[in-house]
CSV table of C-alpha atoms and ligand atoms in Angstrom, one decimal:
chain,number,residue,atom,x,y,z
A,1,MET,CA,-25.1,-34.5,-27.1
A,2,LYS,CA,-22.9,-35.7,-23.8
A,3,LYS,CA,-19.8,-36.5,-26.3
A,4,THR,CA,-19.7,-33.1,-27.8
A,5,PHE,CA,-19.9,-31.1,-24.5
A,6,ILE,CA,-17.0,-33.5,-23.4
A,7,ALA,CA,-15.0,-32.0,-26.5
A,8,LEU,CA,-16.2,-28.7,-26.1
A,9,ALA,CA,-15.2,-28.9,-22.4
A,10,VAL,CA,-11.7,-30.0,-23.5
A,11,VAL,CA,-11.0,-27.4,-26.0
A,12,PHE,CA,-12.3,-24.8,-23.8
A,13,THR,CA,-10.0,-26.0,-20.8
A,14,ALA,CA,-6.7,-25.8,-23.4
A,15,PHE,CA,-7.6,-22.3,-24.6
A,16,VAL,CA,-8.2,-21.3,-21.1
A,17,PHE,CA,-4.8,-22.4,-20.1
A,18,GLY,CA,-3.0,-21.6,-23.0
A,19,GLN,CA,-3.1,-17.6,-22.1
A,20,THR,CA,-1.2,-18.4,-19.2
A,21,ILE,CA,3.1,-20.1,-18.8
A,22,SER,CA,3.2,-21.8,-15.6
A,23,VAL,CA,6.9,-20.1,-14.8
A,24,TYR,CA,5.0,-16.8,-15.0
A,25,GLN,CA,2.2,-18.3,-12.6
A,26,SER,CA,4.4,-19.6,-10.2
A,27,ARG,CA,5.7,-15.4,-9.7
A,28,VAL,CA,2.4,-14.6,-10.0
A,29,ASP,CA,2.2,-16.8,-6.5
A,30,LEU,CA,5.0,-15.2,-5.2
A,31,VAL,CA,2.9,-11.9,-4.7
A,32,SER,CA,2.4,-11.9,-1.1
A,33,ALA,CA,-0.4,-10.4,0.7
A,34,THR,CA,1.7,-9.5,3.9
A,35,ASN,CA,4.1,-7.9,1.6
A,36,ILE,CA,1.0,-5.3,0.1
A,37,ASN,CA,-0.5,-5.1,3.8
A,38,ASN,CA,3.1,-3.7,5.0
A,39,PHE,CA,3.7,-1.3,2.1
A,40,LEU,CA,0.4,0.1,2.5
A,41,SER,CA,0.9,0.4,6.2
A,42,GLU,CA,4.0,2.2,5.9
A,43,PHE,CA,3.0,4.6,3.7
A,44,GLU,CA,0.1,5.2,5.7
A,45,ALA,CA,2.5,5.6,8.3
A,46,LEU,CA,4.5,8.6,6.9
A,47,GLY,CA,1.8,10.9,7.0
A,48,VAL,CA,0.2,13.5,4.7
A,49,LYS,CA,2.4,13.6,1.6
A,50,THR,CA,1.3,17.1,-0.1
A,51,THR,CA,3.9,17.9,-3.0
A,52,GLY,CA,7.0,19.7,-1.5
A,53,SER,CA,6.2,18.5,2.4
A,54,THR,CA,8.5,17.0,4.5
A,55,ALA,CA,6.6,13.4,4.7
A,56,ASN,CA,6.3,13.7,0.4
A,57,ALA,CA,10.3,13.5,0.5
A,58,ASN,CA,10.4,10.9,3.2
A,59,THR,CA,8.5,8.9,1.3
A,60,LEU,CA,10.8,9.5,-1.7
A,61,ALA,CA,13.7,8.7,0.3
A,62,TRP,CA,11.2,5.3,1.8
A,63,LEU,CA,10.9,3.9,-1.6
A,64,LYS,CA,14.3,4.2,-2.4
A,65,ASN,CA,15.3,1.6,0.6
A,66,LYS,CA,12.5,-0.8,-0.9
A,67,TYR,CA,14.1,-0.4,-4.3
A,68,SER,CA,17.8,-1.4,-3.1
A,69,GLU,CA,16.2,-4.2,-0.6
A,70,PHE,CA,14.9,-5.8,-3.5
A,71,GLY,CA,18.3,-5.5,-5.5
A,72,TYR,CA,18.3,-2.6,-7.9
A,73,SER,CA,21.7,-0.9,-8.1
A,74,ALA,CA,22.2,2.6,-7.2
A,75,SER,CA,23.1,2.9,-10.8
A,76,SER,CA,19.6,2.2,-11.8
A,77,ILE,CA,17.8,4.7,-9.3
A,78,GLN,CA,17.4,8.0,-10.5
A,79,GLU,CA,16.1,11.5,-8.6
A,80,GLN,CA,14.0,13.4,-11.6
A,81,SER,CA,14.2,17.2,-9.3
A,82,TRP,CA,11.5,19.6,-10.8
A,83,THR,CA,9.9,22.5,-10.1
A,84,GLN,CA,6.2,23.4,-11.8
A,85,SER,CA,3.3,26.1,-10.6
A,86,GLY,CA,5.7,27.0,-8.0
A,87,TYR,CA,6.1,23.2,-6.2
A,88,THR,CA,9.4,22.1,-6.2
A,89,SER,CA,9.7,17.9,-5.7
A,90,LYS,CA,10.8,14.7,-7.2
A,91,ASN,CA,9.8,11.9,-9.3
A,92,LEU,CA,11.2,8.6,-8.8
A,93,ILE,CA,12.8,6.2,-11.6
A,94,VAL,CA,14.1,3.2,-11.4
A,95,THR,CA,15.3,1.1,-14.6
A,96,LYS,CA,15.5,-2.7,-14.8
A,97,ILE,CA,17.6,-3.3,-18.0
A,98,GLY,CA,16.3,-6.3,-20.6
A,99,THR,CA,18.9,-8.5,-21.8
A,100,GLY,CA,17.1,-9.4,-25.3
A,101,SER,CA,17.0,-7.5,-28.7
A,102,ASN,CA,14.4,-5.0,-27.3
A,103,ALA,CA,16.0,-3.8,-24.3
A,104,SER,CA,16.2,-0.4,-26.0
A,105,LYS,CA,12.1,-0.3,-25.4
A,106,PHE,CA,10.6,0.8,-22.6
A,107,ILE,CA,7.4,-0.4,-20.5
A,108,ILE,CA,6.8,2.5,-18.0
A,109,VAL,CA,5.0,1.1,-15.3
A,110,CYS,CA,4.3,4.5,-12.9
A,111,GLY,CA,1.6,5.8,-10.2
A,112,HIS,CA,1.6,8.8,-8.1
A,113,PHE,CA,3.1,9.0,-4.5
A,114,ASP,CA,2.3,12.2,-3.6
A,115,THR,CA,-1.2,13.1,-2.0
A,116,ILE,CA,-3.4,15.7,-0.9
A,117,VAL,CA,-5.2,16.6,2.7
A,118,GLY,CA,-4.9,13.0,4.0
A,119,ARG,CA,-2.8,10.0,3.5
A,120,GLY,CA,-3.9,8.8,0.7
A,121,THR,CA,-3.4,5.3,1.6
A,122,ASN,CA,-6.0,3.9,-1.6
A,123,ASP,CA,-5.0,7.5,-3.4
A,124,ASN,CA,-2.5,6.4,-4.1
A,125,GLY,CA,-0.5,4.3,-1.5
A,126,SER,CA,-2.9,1.4,-3.1
A,127,GLY,CA,-0.9,2.2,-6.8
A,128,VAL,CA,2.7,2.3,-5.0
A,129,ALA,CA,1.8,-1.2,-3.2
A,130,LEU,CA,1.6,-2.8,-6.2
A,131,ILE,CA,4.6,-1.3,-8.2
A,132,LEU,CA,7.1,-2.6,-5.2
A,133,GLU,CA,5.7,-5.8,-4.9
A,134,LEU,CA,5.8,-5.9,-8.9
A,135,ALA,CA,9.3,-4.5,-8.7
A,136,ARG,CA,10.3,-6.8,-6.1
A,137,ILE,CA,9.1,-10.5,-8.0
A,138,LEU,CA,10.7,-8.8,-11.4
A,139,ALA,CA,14.2,-7.9,-10.6
A,140,THR,CA,15.5,-11.1,-10.8
A,141,VAL,CA,13.7,-12.2,-13.9
A,142,PRO,CA,15.3,-11.4,-17.3
A,143,THR,CA,13.3,-9.5,-19.3
A,144,ASP,CA,13.3,-9.2,-23.7
A,145,TYR,CA,12.2,-5.2,-23.0
A,146,SER,CA,13.9,-2.7,-20.2
A,147,ILE,CA,11.5,-1.8,-17.9
A,148,LYS,CA,10.9,1.5,-15.8
A,149,PHE,CA,9.1,1.6,-12.7
A,150,ILE,CA,8.0,5.4,-11.7
A,151,ASN,CA,6.9,7.2,-8.6
A,152,PHE,CA,5.5,10.5,-9.6
A,153,SER,CA,4.6,13.6,-7.4
A,154,GLY,CA,3.0,16.2,-8.2
A,155,GLU,CA,-0.1,14.3,-9.6
A,156,GLU,CA,-2.7,15.7,-7.2
A,157,GLN,CA,-1.4,19.8,-7.9
A,158,GLY,CA,-2.2,18.8,-11.8
A,159,LEU,CA,0.0,15.7,-12.9
A,160,LEU,CA,2.9,18.0,-12.6
A,161,GLY,CA,5.8,15.4,-12.0
A,162,SER,CA,4.3,13.7,-14.5
A,163,ARG,CA,4.3,16.6,-17.2
A,164,ALA,CA,7.8,17.4,-15.6
A,165,TYR,CA,8.9,14.3,-16.5
A,166,VAL,CA,7.8,13.6,-20.2
A,167,ALA,CA,9.1,17.4,-21.1
A,168,GLY,CA,12.8,16.3,-19.5
A,169,THR,CA,15.4,14.6,-21.2
A,170,LEU,CA,14.5,11.0,-19.0
A,171,VAL,CA,12.3,10.0,-20.6
A,172,PRO,CA,12.3,7.8,-23.6
A,173,SER,CA,11.4,8.8,-26.9
A,174,LEU,CA,8.4,7.8,-28.8
A,175,ALA,CA,10.0,4.7,-30.9
A,176,ASN,CA,11.8,3.5,-27.1
A,177,THR,CA,8.7,3.1,-25.6
A,178,ALA,CA,6.5,0.4,-25.9
A,179,PHE,CA,3.7,1.9,-23.7
A,180,ILE,CA,2.9,2.8,-20.6
A,181,LEU,CA,1.1,1.7,-17.6
A,182,ASN,CA,-0.2,3.7,-14.9
A,183,ILE,CA,-2.1,2.6,-11.5
A,184,ASP,CA,-4.0,5.2,-9.6
A,185,GLU,CA,-5.9,3.7,-6.9
A,186,ILE,CA,-6.9,0.6,-6.4
A,187,GLY,CA,-7.6,0.0,-2.8
A,188,GLY,CA,-11.8,-0.6,-3.7
A,189,VAL,CA,-14.3,0.0,-1.1
A,190,THR,CA,-14.0,-2.0,2.5
A,191,THR,CA,-18.0,-2.4,2.3
A,192,LYS,CA,-18.4,-3.9,-0.6
A,193,ALA,CA,-17.3,-6.6,-2.3
A,194,ASN,CA,-14.5,-5.8,-4.8
A,195,THR,CA,-14.5,-8.4,-8.0
A,196,THR,CA,-14.0,-6.0,-10.8
A,197,VAL,CA,-11.0,-3.8,-12.0
A,198,THR,CA,-11.5,-1.4,-14.6
A,199,CYS,CA,-8.9,-1.5,-17.1
A,200,GLU,CA,-8.7,2.2,-19.1
A,201,SER,CA,-7.8,3.0,-22.7
A,202,ASP,CA,-6.5,6.3,-24.1
A,203,GLN,CA,-10.5,7.3,-26.6
A,204,THR,CA,-9.6,10.9,-26.6
A,205,SER,CA,-7.4,12.7,-29.4
A,206,ALA,CA,-5.0,15.1,-27.1
A,207,GLY,CA,-2.2,13.3,-28.7
A,208,GLY,CA,-3.5,12.6,-32.3
A,209,THR,CA,-5.5,9.1,-32.5
A,210,ALA,CA,-2.9,7.3,-33.7
A,211,ASN,CA,-1.9,6.0,-30.2
A,212,ASN,CA,-5.8,5.4,-29.6
A,213,ALA,CA,-6.1,2.0,-31.4
A,214,PRO,CA,-2.8,0.4,-30.1
A,215,SER,CA,-3.6,1.7,-26.5
A,216,LEU,CA,-7.3,-0.4,-26.6
A,217,ALA,CA,-5.1,-3.4,-27.9
A,218,ILE,CA,-2.8,-3.2,-24.8
A,219,THR,CA,-5.9,-2.8,-22.8
A,220,THR,CA,-7.5,-5.4,-23.6
A,221,ASN,CA,-4.6,-7.9,-23.9
A,222,LEU,CA,-4.0,-6.6,-20.4
A,223,ALA,CA,-7.8,-7.6,-19.2
A,224,THR,CA,-7.4,-10.5,-20.4
A,225,TYR,CA,-4.1,-11.5,-18.5
A,226,ILE,CA,-6.0,-10.1,-15.6
A,227,ARG,CA,-8.3,-12.6,-15.7
A,228,ASN,CA,-6.4,-15.0,-16.7
A,229,TYR,CA,-3.9,-14.5,-13.4
A,230,SER,CA,-6.4,-13.3,-10.6
A,231,SER,CA,-9.5,-14.2,-9.9
A,232,LEU,CA,-10.6,-10.5,-10.8
A,233,GLN,CA,-13.5,-9.9,-13.9
A,234,THR,CA,-12.8,-6.5,-15.6
A,235,THR,CA,-14.5,-3.8,-17.1
A,236,MET,CA,-13.3,-1.4,-19.5
A,237,SER,CA,-13.4,2.5,-19.5
A,238,TYR,CA,-11.4,5.3,-20.8
A,239,ALA,CA,-7.9,7.4,-19.1
A,240,TYR,CA,-8.6,10.5,-17.4
A,241,ALA,CA,-6.9,12.9,-14.8
A,242,SER,CA,-3.7,10.8,-13.8
A,243,ASP,CA,-0.3,10.9,-15.0
A,244,TYR,CA,-0.7,8.7,-17.8
A,245,MET,CA,-2.4,11.9,-19.8
A,246,PRO,CA,0.8,13.9,-20.1
A,247,PHE,CA,2.3,11.0,-22.1
A,248,GLU,CA,-1.2,10.6,-24.2
A,249,GLN,CA,-1.0,14.4,-25.0
A,250,LYS,CA,2.9,13.5,-26.7
A,251,GLY,CA,1.3,10.5,-28.8
A,252,TYR,CA,2.9,7.8,-26.2
A,253,VAL,CA,0.5,4.4,-26.3
A,254,ILE,CA,-1.1,4.0,-22.4
A,255,THR,CA,-3.1,1.9,-20.3
A,256,GLY,CA,-4.3,2.4,-17.1
A,257,LEU,CA,-6.1,0.5,-14.2
A,258,PHE,CA,-8.6,1.7,-11.4
A,259,GLU,CA,-10.8,0.5,-8.9
A,260,THR,CA,-14.4,-0.1,-10.1
A,261,ASN,CA,-15.9,0.5,-6.3
A,262,GLU,CA,-14.8,3.8,-6.4
A,263,THR,CA,-13.8,5.2,-3.1
A,264,PRO,CA,-16.0,7.8,-1.1
A,265,HIS,CA,-12.6,8.7,0.9
A,266,LYS,CA,-10.4,10.3,-1.8
A,267,HIS,CA,-8.5,13.7,-0.8
A,268,SER,CA,-9.8,13.6,2.7
A,269,SER,CA,-8.5,12.4,6.3
A,270,THR,CA,-10.0,9.1,5.8
A,271,ASP,CA,-8.2,7.6,3.1
A,272,LEU,CA,-6.5,4.9,5.4
A,273,LYS,CA,-6.3,1.2,4.9
A,274,SER,CA,-9.3,0.7,7.2
A,275,ASN,CA,-11.5,2.1,4.5
A,276,MET,CA,-10.4,0.0,1.5
A,277,ASP,CA,-9.8,-3.6,0.9
A,278,PRO,CA,-6.2,-4.8,0.9
A,279,ALA,CA,-6.6,-8.2,-0.6
A,280,TYR,CA,-8.7,-6.3,-3.4
A,281,VAL,CA,-4.5,-4.4,-4.4
A,282,THR,CA,-2.9,-8.1,-3.8
A,283,ASN,CA,-5.8,-9.6,-6.4
A,284,ILE,CA,-4.7,-6.9,-8.5
A,285,THR,CA,-1.0,-7.2,-8.3
A,286,ARG,CA,-0.9,-11.1,-9.3
A,287,GLY,CA,-2.7,-9.7,-12.7
A,288,VAL,CA,-0.8,-7.2,-13.0
A,289,VAL,CA,2.5,-9.6,-12.4
A,290,GLY,CA,1.1,-11.9,-15.0
A,291,ALA,CA,0.7,-9.4,-17.6
A,292,MET,CA,4.0,-7.5,-17.2
A,293,GLN,CA,6.0,-11.0,-17.9
A,294,HIS,CA,4.0,-11.7,-21.1
A,295,PHE,CA,4.2,-8.5,-22.9
A,296,ALA,CA,8.0,-7.4,-21.3
A,297,GLY,CA,8.8,-11.1,-22.6
A,298,ALA,CA,9.8,-12.5,-19.2
A,299,SER,CA,12.1,-15.3,-19.2
A,300,THR,CA,10.4,-19.0,-18.8
A,301,ASP,CA,13.2,-20.6,-17.3
A,302,PRO,CA,12.1,-21.4,-13.3
A,303,THR,CA,15.9,-20.6,-12.3
A,304,PRO,CA,16.6,-17.9,-11.2
A,305,LEU,CA,18.9,-15.1,-12.5
A,306,SER,CA,22.0,-15.9,-11.0
A,307,THR,CA,22.0,-19.7,-12.6
A,308,VAL,CA,19.9,-19.1,-16.1
A,309,SER,CA,22.5,-20.4,-18.7
A,310,ALA,CA,21.6,-18.2,-21.8
A,311,ASN,CA,23.9,-19.3,-24.5
A,312,ILE,CA,24.6,-15.9,-25.7
A,313,SER,CA,24.8,-14.5,-22.9
A,314,GLU,CA,27.7,-16.6,-21.4
A,315,ARG,CA,29.7,-16.0,-24.9
A,316,VAL,CA,29.7,-12.1,-23.9
A,317,SER,CA,31.7,-10.6,-21.2
A,318,LEU,CA,32.2,-6.8,-20.1
A,319,TYR,CA,35.2,-5.5,-18.8
A,320,PRO,CA,36.2,-3.4,-16.8
A,321,ASN,CA,32.5,-3.2,-15.5
A,322,PRO,CA,32.3,0.2,-14.2
A,323,ALA,CA,34.6,1.2,-16.9
A,324,GLN,CA,36.6,4.7,-17.3
A,325,ASP,CA,37.5,5.4,-20.8
A,326,ASN,CA,37.7,1.9,-22.8
A,327,VAL,CA,35.9,-1.1,-22.1
A,328,ASN,CA,36.7,-4.4,-23.6
A,329,VAL,CA,33.7,-7.5,-25.0
A,330,GLY,CA,35.0,-10.1,-24.5
A,331,VAL,CA,33.5,-12.6,-27.4
A,332,ASP,CA,34.3,-15.7,-29.1
A,333,ALA,CA,33.1,-14.3,-32.4
A,334,LYS,CA,35.3,-12.4,-35.2
A,335,TYR,CA,31.9,-10.7,-36.6
A,336,PHE,CA,29.5,-8.8,-34.0
A,337,LYS,CA,27.7,-5.4,-33.5
A,338,VAL,CA,28.1,-3.3,-30.4
A,339,PHE,CA,25.3,-0.6,-29.7
A,340,ILE,CA,25.5,1.3,-26.5
A,341,SER,CA,22.5,3.1,-25.5
A,342,ASP,CA,21.6,5.6,-22.6
A,343,LEU,CA,18.6,5.2,-19.9
A,344,THR,CA,16.2,6.7,-22.4
A,345,GLY,CA,17.2,4.1,-25.0
A,346,LYS,CA,19.1,6.5,-27.4
A,347,ARG,CA,21.9,5.2,-29.2
A,348,VAL,CA,24.9,7.0,-28.0
A,349,LEU,CA,27.8,4.6,-30.0
A,350,GLN,CA,28.0,1.7,-32.2
A,351,SER,CA,31.0,-0.5,-33.4
A,352,GLU,CA,31.7,-3.4,-35.1
A,353,ASN,CA,34.2,-6.1,-35.0
A,354,GLN,CA,35.7,-4.3,-32.2
A,355,GLN,CA,36.5,-5.9,-28.6
A,356,ASN,CA,38.2,-2.8,-27.0
A,357,ILE,CA,36.2,0.1,-27.7
A,358,ASP,CA,36.3,3.9,-27.1
A,359,ILE,CA,34.4,5.3,-24.2
A,360,SER,CA,35.7,8.1,-23.2
A,361,ALA,CA,32.8,10.8,-25.0
A,362,LEU,CA,30.3,9.2,-22.3
A,363,THR,CA,29.8,10.7,-19.2
A,364,ASN,CA,29.1,9.1,-16.2
A,365,GLY,CA,26.2,6.9,-15.4
A,366,ALA,CA,24.6,3.5,-16.2
A,367,TYR,CA,24.4,2.2,-20.3
A,368,ILE,CA,22.5,-0.9,-21.8
A,369,LEU,CA,25.2,-2.5,-23.8
A,370,THR,CA,24.2,-4.7,-26.5
A,371,THR,CA,25.9,-7.5,-28.5
A,372,GLN,CA,25.0,-8.7,-31.7
A,373,ILE,CA,25.9,-11.9,-33.2
A,374,GLY,CA,24.4,-13.4,-36.0
A,375,ASN,CA,20.5,-13.2,-35.6
A,376,GLU,CA,21.3,-13.7,-31.4
A,377,SER,CA,22.0,-10.4,-29.0
A,378,VAL,CA,22.1,-9.4,-25.7
A,379,SER,CA,22.0,-6.3,-23.8
A,380,LYS,CA,24.2,-6.1,-20.2
A,381,LYS,CA,24.6,-3.2,-18.3
A,382,LEU,CA,27.7,-0.9,-18.7
A,383,ILE,CA,28.4,1.3,-15.4
A,384,VAL,CA,30.7,4.5,-16.8
A,385,ARG,CA,32.6,5.8,-14.0
A,386,LYS,CA,35.0,8.3,-14.8
B,1,ZN,ZN1,-4.5,9.3,-7.5
């Protein structure tokens, strides 16, 4: 009996550790409780961020500044202005371009930054803090997929910002989007033990039912990764009443996170850091940093981006960059293909075996230029500036 038990124990241990990747774990360990605390305090100090208010605009500027500090270039940070139902505000969209063959496919991580009545440190400063810390840690990590970090406004008036986004021109197509992960209200309750996070899948038929099964699969994996990379338990539930719903209604695959101990302070002046559990936010962030590396195909090379020696990446150079009417793809191969996509993943140009490419038809902005040599491909950011 004892021998059998030991053998089983070994198998079980191997199984558990098989779920984590040590390089990913080392990046999970970069999640800083101090950062999460500071993000929450700074968010709270920005006041009541009602959609359209000065405090709301100041929060958007604060967010932009954070992404810049993390190393995201001006061309990868977009503001989207919108007017809906008598409200005018802005969403903030930050695009991290993937470096692999799935670079034209996006994972969207989103959460609203507007609040109502109170300062909203839990609803949704907690989601904002997680997204900032995730974006900070992934900034220098090459990923196969592209990622968009989106901070929506107008959520509290009826998902106005996310509705404007899915109705607009900046959203990647269904085919170019892997899934949407929405983070809304993950602060927990200070008087309770916050040991479980709720993972939400699509259980409605509003956007057709074809997206329900993939949503459940993603959500199940998300829950597994969270358990593996944090000390939390998970519980499964359904998605409702937050910024993933406009995506769901268009057929996108969605998933979401929500606190299991639900705060009694939401939408009131007492939605403050003192009434929530910042350590819980840190713990959930650890789980999401682990999960997102698996989902996005993060590099397993432990060295930072500046010293990553991906062979194909070194074989391809772009110049000039920024470029005006022509860009040169320096490549040591006779047969290769070049695809250029915009930041929604839409292909705008392609060519074959051509080092000098006419891009005079492209308007100003950031693009993804993918060079394919044989079975390998590498994507790089191309800036067009006339
Ligand atoms: Zn919320």
